[in-house]
Short mmCIF file of C-alpha atoms in Angstrom, two decimals:
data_model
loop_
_atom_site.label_atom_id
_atom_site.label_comp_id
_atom_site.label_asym_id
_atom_site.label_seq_id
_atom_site.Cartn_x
_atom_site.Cartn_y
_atom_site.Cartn_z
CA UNK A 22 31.31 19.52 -22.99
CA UNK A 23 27.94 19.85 -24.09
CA UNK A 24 25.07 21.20 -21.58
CA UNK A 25 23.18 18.08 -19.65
CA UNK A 26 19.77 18.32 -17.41
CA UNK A 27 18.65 16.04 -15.48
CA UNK A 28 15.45 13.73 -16.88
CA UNK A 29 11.68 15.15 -16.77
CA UNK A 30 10.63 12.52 -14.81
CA UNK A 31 12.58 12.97 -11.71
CA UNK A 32 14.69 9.70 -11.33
CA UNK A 33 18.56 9.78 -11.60
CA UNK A 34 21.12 7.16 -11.01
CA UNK A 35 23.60 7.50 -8.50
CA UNK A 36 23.99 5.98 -4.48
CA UNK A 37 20.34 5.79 -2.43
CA UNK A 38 19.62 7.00 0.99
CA UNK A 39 18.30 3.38 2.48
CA UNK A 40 17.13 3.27 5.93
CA UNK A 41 13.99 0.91 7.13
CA UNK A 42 13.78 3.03 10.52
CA UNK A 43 14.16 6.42 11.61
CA UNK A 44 17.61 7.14 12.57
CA UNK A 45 18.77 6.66 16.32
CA UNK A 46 16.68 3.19 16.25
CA UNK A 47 17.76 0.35 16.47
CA UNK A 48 17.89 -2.06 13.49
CA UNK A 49 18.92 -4.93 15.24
CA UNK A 50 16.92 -5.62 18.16
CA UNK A 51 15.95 -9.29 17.87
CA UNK A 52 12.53 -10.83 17.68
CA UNK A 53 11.60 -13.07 20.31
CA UNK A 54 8.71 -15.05 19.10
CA UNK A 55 9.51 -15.54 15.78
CA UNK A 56 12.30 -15.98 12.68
CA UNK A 57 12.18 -12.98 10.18
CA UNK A 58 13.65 -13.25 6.55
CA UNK A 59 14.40 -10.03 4.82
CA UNK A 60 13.11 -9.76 1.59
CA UNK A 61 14.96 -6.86 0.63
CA UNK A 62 17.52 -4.14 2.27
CA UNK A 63 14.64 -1.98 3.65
CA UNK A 64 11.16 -3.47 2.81
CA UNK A 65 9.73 -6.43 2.96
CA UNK A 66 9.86 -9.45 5.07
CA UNK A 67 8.92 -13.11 5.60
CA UNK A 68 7.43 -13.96 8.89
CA UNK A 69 8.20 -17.79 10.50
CA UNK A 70 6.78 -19.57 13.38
CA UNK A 71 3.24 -17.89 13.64
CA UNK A 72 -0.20 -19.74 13.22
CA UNK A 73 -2.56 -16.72 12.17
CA UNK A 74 -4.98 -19.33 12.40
CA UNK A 75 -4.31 -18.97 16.72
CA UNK A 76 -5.48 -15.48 18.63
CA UNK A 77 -2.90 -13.50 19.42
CA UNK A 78 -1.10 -12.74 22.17
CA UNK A 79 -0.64 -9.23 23.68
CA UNK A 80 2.99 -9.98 23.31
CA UNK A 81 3.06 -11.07 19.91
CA UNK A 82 0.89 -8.18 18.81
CA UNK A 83 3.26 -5.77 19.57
CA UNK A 84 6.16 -7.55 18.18
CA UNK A 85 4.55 -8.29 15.20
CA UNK A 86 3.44 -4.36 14.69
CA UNK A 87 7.56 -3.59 15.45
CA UNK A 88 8.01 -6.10 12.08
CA UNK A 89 5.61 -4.77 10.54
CA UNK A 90 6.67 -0.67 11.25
CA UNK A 91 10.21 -1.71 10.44
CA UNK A 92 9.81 -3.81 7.18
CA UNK A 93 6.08 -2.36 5.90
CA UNK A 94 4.78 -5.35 4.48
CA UNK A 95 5.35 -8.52 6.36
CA UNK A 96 4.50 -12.14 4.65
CA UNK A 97 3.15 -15.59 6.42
CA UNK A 98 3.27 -18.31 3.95
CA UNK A 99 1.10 -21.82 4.79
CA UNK A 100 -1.75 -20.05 6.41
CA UNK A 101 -5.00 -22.10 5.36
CA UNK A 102 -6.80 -19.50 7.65
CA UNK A 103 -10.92 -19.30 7.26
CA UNK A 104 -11.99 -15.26 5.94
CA UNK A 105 -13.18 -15.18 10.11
CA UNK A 106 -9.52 -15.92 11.03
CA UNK A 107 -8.70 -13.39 8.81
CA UNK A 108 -10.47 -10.86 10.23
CA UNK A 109 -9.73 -11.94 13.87
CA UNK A 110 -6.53 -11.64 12.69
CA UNK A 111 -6.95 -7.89 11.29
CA UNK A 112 -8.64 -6.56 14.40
CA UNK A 113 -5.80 -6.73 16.89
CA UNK A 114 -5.15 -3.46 14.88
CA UNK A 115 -8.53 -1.60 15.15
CA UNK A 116 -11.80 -1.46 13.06
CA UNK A 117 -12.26 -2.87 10.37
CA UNK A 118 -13.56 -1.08 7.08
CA UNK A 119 -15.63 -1.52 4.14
CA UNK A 120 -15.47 -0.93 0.38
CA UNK A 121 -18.58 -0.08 -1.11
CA UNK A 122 -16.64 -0.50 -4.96
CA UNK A 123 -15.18 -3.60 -4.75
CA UNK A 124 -17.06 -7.64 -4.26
CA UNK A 125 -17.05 -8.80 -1.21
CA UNK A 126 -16.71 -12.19 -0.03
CA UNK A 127 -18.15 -14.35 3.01
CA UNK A 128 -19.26 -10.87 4.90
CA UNK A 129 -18.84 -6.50 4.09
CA UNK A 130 -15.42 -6.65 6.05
CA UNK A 131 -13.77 -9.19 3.69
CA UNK A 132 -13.34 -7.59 -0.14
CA UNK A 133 -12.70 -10.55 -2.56
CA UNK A 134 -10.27 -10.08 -5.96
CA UNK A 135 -11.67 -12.92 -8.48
CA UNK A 136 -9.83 -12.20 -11.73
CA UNK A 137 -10.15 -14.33 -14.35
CA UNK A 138 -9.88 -13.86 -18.57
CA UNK A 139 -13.47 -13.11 -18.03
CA UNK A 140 -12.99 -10.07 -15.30
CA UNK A 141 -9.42 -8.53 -15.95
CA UNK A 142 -7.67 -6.86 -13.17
CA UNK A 143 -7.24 -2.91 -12.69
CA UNK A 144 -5.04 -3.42 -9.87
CA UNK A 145 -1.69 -2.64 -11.86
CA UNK A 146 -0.75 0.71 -10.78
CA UNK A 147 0.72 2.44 -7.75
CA UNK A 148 -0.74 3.43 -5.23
CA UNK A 149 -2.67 3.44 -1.51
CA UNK A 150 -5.93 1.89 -0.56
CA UNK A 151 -8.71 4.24 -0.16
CA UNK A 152 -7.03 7.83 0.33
CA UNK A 153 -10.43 9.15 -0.84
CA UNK A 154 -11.80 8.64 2.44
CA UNK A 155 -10.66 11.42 5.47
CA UNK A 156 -9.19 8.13 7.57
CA UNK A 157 -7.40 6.47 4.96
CA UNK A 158 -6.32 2.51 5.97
CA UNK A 159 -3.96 1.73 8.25
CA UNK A 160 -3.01 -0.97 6.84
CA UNK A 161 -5.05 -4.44 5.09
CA UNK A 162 -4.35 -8.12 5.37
CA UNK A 163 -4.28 -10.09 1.98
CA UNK A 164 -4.95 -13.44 1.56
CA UNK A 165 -4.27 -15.52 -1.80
CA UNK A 166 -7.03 -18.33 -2.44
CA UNK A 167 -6.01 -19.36 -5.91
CA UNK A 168 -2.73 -18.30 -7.36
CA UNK A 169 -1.93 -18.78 -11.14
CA UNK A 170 0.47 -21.13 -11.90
CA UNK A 171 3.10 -17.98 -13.58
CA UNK A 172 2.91 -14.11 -12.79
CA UNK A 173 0.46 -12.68 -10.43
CA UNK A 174 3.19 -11.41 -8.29
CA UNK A 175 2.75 -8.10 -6.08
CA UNK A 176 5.23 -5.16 -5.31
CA UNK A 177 5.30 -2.66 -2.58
CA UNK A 178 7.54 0.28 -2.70
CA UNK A 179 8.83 2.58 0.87
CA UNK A 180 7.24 5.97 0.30
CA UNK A 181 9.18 6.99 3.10
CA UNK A 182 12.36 5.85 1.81
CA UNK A 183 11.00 7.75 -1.32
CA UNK A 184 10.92 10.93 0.39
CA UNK A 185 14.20 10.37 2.03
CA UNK A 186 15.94 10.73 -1.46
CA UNK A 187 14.39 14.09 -2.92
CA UNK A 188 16.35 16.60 -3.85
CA UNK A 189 16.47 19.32 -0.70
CA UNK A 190 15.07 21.56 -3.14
CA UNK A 191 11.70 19.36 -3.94
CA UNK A 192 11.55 18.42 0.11
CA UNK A 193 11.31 22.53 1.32
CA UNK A 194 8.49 23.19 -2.62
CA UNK A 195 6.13 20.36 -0.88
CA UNK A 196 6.75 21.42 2.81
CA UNK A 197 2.87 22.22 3.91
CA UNK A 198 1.22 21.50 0.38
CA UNK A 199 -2.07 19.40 0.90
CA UNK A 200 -3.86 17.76 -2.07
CA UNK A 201 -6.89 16.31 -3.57
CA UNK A 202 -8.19 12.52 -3.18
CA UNK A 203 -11.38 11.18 -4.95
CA UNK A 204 -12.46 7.80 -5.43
CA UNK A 205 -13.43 8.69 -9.27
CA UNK A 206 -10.51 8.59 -11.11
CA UNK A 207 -9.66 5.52 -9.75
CA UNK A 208 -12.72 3.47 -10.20
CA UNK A 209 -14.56 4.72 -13.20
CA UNK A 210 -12.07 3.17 -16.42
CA UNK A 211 -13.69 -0.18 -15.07
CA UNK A 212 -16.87 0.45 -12.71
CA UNK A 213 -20.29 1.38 -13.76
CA UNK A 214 -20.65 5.11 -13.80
CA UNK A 215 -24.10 5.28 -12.66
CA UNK A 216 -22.94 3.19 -9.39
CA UNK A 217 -20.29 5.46 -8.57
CA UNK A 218 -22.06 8.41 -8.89
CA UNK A 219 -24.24 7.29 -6.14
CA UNK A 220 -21.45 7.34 -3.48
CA UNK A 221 -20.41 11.07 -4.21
CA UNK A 222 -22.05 12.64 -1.25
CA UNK A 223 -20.59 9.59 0.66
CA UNK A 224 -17.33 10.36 -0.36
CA UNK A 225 -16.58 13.78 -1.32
CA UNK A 226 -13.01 14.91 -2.68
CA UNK A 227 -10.64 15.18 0.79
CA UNK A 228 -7.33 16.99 1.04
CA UNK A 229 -4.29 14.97 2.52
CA UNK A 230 -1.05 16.27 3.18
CA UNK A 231 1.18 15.47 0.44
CA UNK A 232 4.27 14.56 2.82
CA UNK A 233 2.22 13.29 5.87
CA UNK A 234 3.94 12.16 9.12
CA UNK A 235 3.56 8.19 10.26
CA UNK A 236 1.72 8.07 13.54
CA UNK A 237 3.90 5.58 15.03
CA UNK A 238 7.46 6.28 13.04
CA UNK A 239 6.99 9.52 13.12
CA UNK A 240 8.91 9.89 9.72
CA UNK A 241 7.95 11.70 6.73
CA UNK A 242 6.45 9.33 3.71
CA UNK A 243 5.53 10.87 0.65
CA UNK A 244 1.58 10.87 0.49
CA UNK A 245 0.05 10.97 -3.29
CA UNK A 246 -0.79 8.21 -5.55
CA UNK A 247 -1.68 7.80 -8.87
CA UNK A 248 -4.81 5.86 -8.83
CA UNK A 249 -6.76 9.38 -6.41
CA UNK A 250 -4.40 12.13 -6.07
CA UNK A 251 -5.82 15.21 -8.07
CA UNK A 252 -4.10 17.96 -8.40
CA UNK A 253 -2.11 19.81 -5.48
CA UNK A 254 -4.06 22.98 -3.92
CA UNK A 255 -3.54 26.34 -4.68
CA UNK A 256 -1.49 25.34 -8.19
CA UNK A 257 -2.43 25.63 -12.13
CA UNK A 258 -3.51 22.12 -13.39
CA UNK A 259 -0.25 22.67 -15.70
CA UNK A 260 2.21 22.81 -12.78
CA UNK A 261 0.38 20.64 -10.41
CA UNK A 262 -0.14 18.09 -12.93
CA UNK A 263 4.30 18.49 -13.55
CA UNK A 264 4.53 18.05 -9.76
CA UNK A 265 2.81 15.03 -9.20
CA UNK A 266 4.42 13.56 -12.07
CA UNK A 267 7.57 14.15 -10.72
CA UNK A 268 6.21 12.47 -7.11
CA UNK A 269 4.69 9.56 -8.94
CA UNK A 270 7.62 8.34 -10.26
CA UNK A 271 9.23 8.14 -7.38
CA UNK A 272 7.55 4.65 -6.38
CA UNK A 273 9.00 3.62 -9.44
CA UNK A 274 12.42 3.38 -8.15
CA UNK A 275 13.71 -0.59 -7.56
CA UNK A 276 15.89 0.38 -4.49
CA UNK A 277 12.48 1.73 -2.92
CA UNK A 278 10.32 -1.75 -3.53
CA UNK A 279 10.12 -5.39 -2.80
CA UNK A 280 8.09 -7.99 -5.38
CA UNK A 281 6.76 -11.08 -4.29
CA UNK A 282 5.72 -14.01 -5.77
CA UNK A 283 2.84 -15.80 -4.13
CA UNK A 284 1.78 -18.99 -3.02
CA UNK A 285 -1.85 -20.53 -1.92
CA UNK A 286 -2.65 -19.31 1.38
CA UNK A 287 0.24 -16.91 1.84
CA UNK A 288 -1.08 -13.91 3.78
CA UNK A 289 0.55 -10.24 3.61
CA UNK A 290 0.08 -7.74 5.83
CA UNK A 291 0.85 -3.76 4.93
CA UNK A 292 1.12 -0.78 6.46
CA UNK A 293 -1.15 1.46 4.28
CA UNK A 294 0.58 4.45 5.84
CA UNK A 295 4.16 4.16 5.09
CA UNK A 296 3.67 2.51 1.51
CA UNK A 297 2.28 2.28 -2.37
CA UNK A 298 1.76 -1.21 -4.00
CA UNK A 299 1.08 -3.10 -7.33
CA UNK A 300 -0.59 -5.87 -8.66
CA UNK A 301 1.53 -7.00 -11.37
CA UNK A 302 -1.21 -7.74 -14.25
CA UNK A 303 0.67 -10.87 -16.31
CA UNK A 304 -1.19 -14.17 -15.63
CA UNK A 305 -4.55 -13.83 -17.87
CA UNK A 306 -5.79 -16.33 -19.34
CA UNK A 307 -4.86 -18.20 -15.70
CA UNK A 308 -7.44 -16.73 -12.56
CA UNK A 309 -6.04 -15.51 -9.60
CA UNK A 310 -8.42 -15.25 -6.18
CA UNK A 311 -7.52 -12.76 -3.14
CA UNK A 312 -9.54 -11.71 -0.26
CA UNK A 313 -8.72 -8.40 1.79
CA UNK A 314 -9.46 -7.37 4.73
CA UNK A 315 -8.29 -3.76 5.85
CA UNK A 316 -7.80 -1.66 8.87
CA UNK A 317 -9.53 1.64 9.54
CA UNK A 318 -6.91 4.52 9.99
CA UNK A 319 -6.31 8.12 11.30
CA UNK A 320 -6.48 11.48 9.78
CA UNK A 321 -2.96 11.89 7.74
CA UNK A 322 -0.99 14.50 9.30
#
């Protein structure tokens, strides 16, 4: 039998470790003030029976953030809700941010995605909003205005599903390793250089755990993302840059991700901390209009 290695890139086939909660919880505690329809096995799930375009309830807060801790990204479809709802909306879960690189819409708060042939969308790779700032988002409420008539879909993948499945060996290498976030790489193939380098005393590179812990979960998500991640401190650029490769891919795995295909005024609603998403680039020459508004976090731990 000839010799065999397993591939570069880190993925092999074989059975997945799949849990949407930390073990010893349990998965099925019913909802109480609304339907839920999985999406997928561990992320991803549509939402039925709530008006976003109503305040809130104490009670459905809090069932709403158990959805949205168990499935990660949670879905309301039919939700002709005004930016102000939308933001309403987003503060039953704390401040709300800003994003000095991307258009905004009616107000700071609300950043607004207008692609069109014209202005092309940069939005197709992994990874997590704003991990170049020390508080990275907890999480940010999307809202499509005009959806093309093919394509345009987004996918999230379960970085702590992702983490679940490393090899023991990869798990105890990472164990304490912190690295670097910057805004840079992951604005400057498409924004104007001079602009950015006006924010760098703003934003200066910031070191994040690369497994952090979820505040709320408390489970270990895999924390580095291809649009800001670095390199890993304390490592040559040669075997940092290996590393991360190998961590990258991991998003890449279907059994870790959920796609979904959008409708006009569908809202989705992430938790920044436990995932990485994608905006699948394929609808050009057709525009396609979001607005976002997202949710000031903690320090990653």
């Amino acid at each position: 039998m000839r010799e065999s290695c397993a591939p570069a890139g880190g993925i092999v086939e074989g059975p997945r470790t799949l849990h949407r909660l930390p073990g010893g919880v349990d998965e099925s505690a019913p909802y109480e003030l609304f339907t839920v329809r999985p999406l997928g096995r561990i992320i991803g799930a549509e939402i039925e029976g709530v008006d976003l375009s109503r305040p809130l309830t104490p009670e459905l807060r809090d069932e709403l953030n158990r959805a949205l801790l168990e499935w990660k990204v949670v879905f309301f479809r039919d939700q002709d809700i005004t930016p102000a709802q939308q933001r309403d909306f987003a503060r039953h879960w704390g401040t709300l941010e800003t994003n000095p690189f991307i258009p905004t819409g009616d107000s700071d708060e609300v950043t607004r995605f207008e692609r069109t042939e014209a202005m092309p969308a940069f939005e197709n790779i992994w990874h997590v909003d704003v991990t170049f700032r020390p508080n990275p988002a907890l999480g940010s409420v999307l809202r499509l205005v005009e959806v093309p008539p093919v394509g345009g879909d987004t996918m999230w993948a379960d970085m702590a599903a992702a983490y679940d499945n490393l090899p023991d060996d990869v798990k105890e290498r990472i164990d304490g390793l912190t690295a670097v976030h910057d805004y840079v790489p992951g604005f400057d193939r498409f924004s104007d250089h001079e602009y950015l380098a006006r924010w760098q005393e703003t934003f200066p590179p910031v070191e994040h755990p690369v497994v952090r812990t979820h505040p709320e979960t408390g489970r270990k998500t895999l924390f580095v993302n291809q649009a800001f991640t670095t390199h890993i401190v304390g490592m040559d650029r040669d075997e940092s840059d290996q590393l991360l490769h190998y961590l990258f891919m991991q998003a890449h795995v279907p059994e870790y991700q959920v796609r979904f295909r959008w409708t006009t005024n569908t809202v989705a609603f992430w938790d920044n901390r436990a995932t990485q998403h994608y905006a699948v680039n394929d609808y050009s020459p057709h525009p396609r209009v979001a607005e976002r508004v997202a949710i000031a976090g903690d320090r990653p731990y």
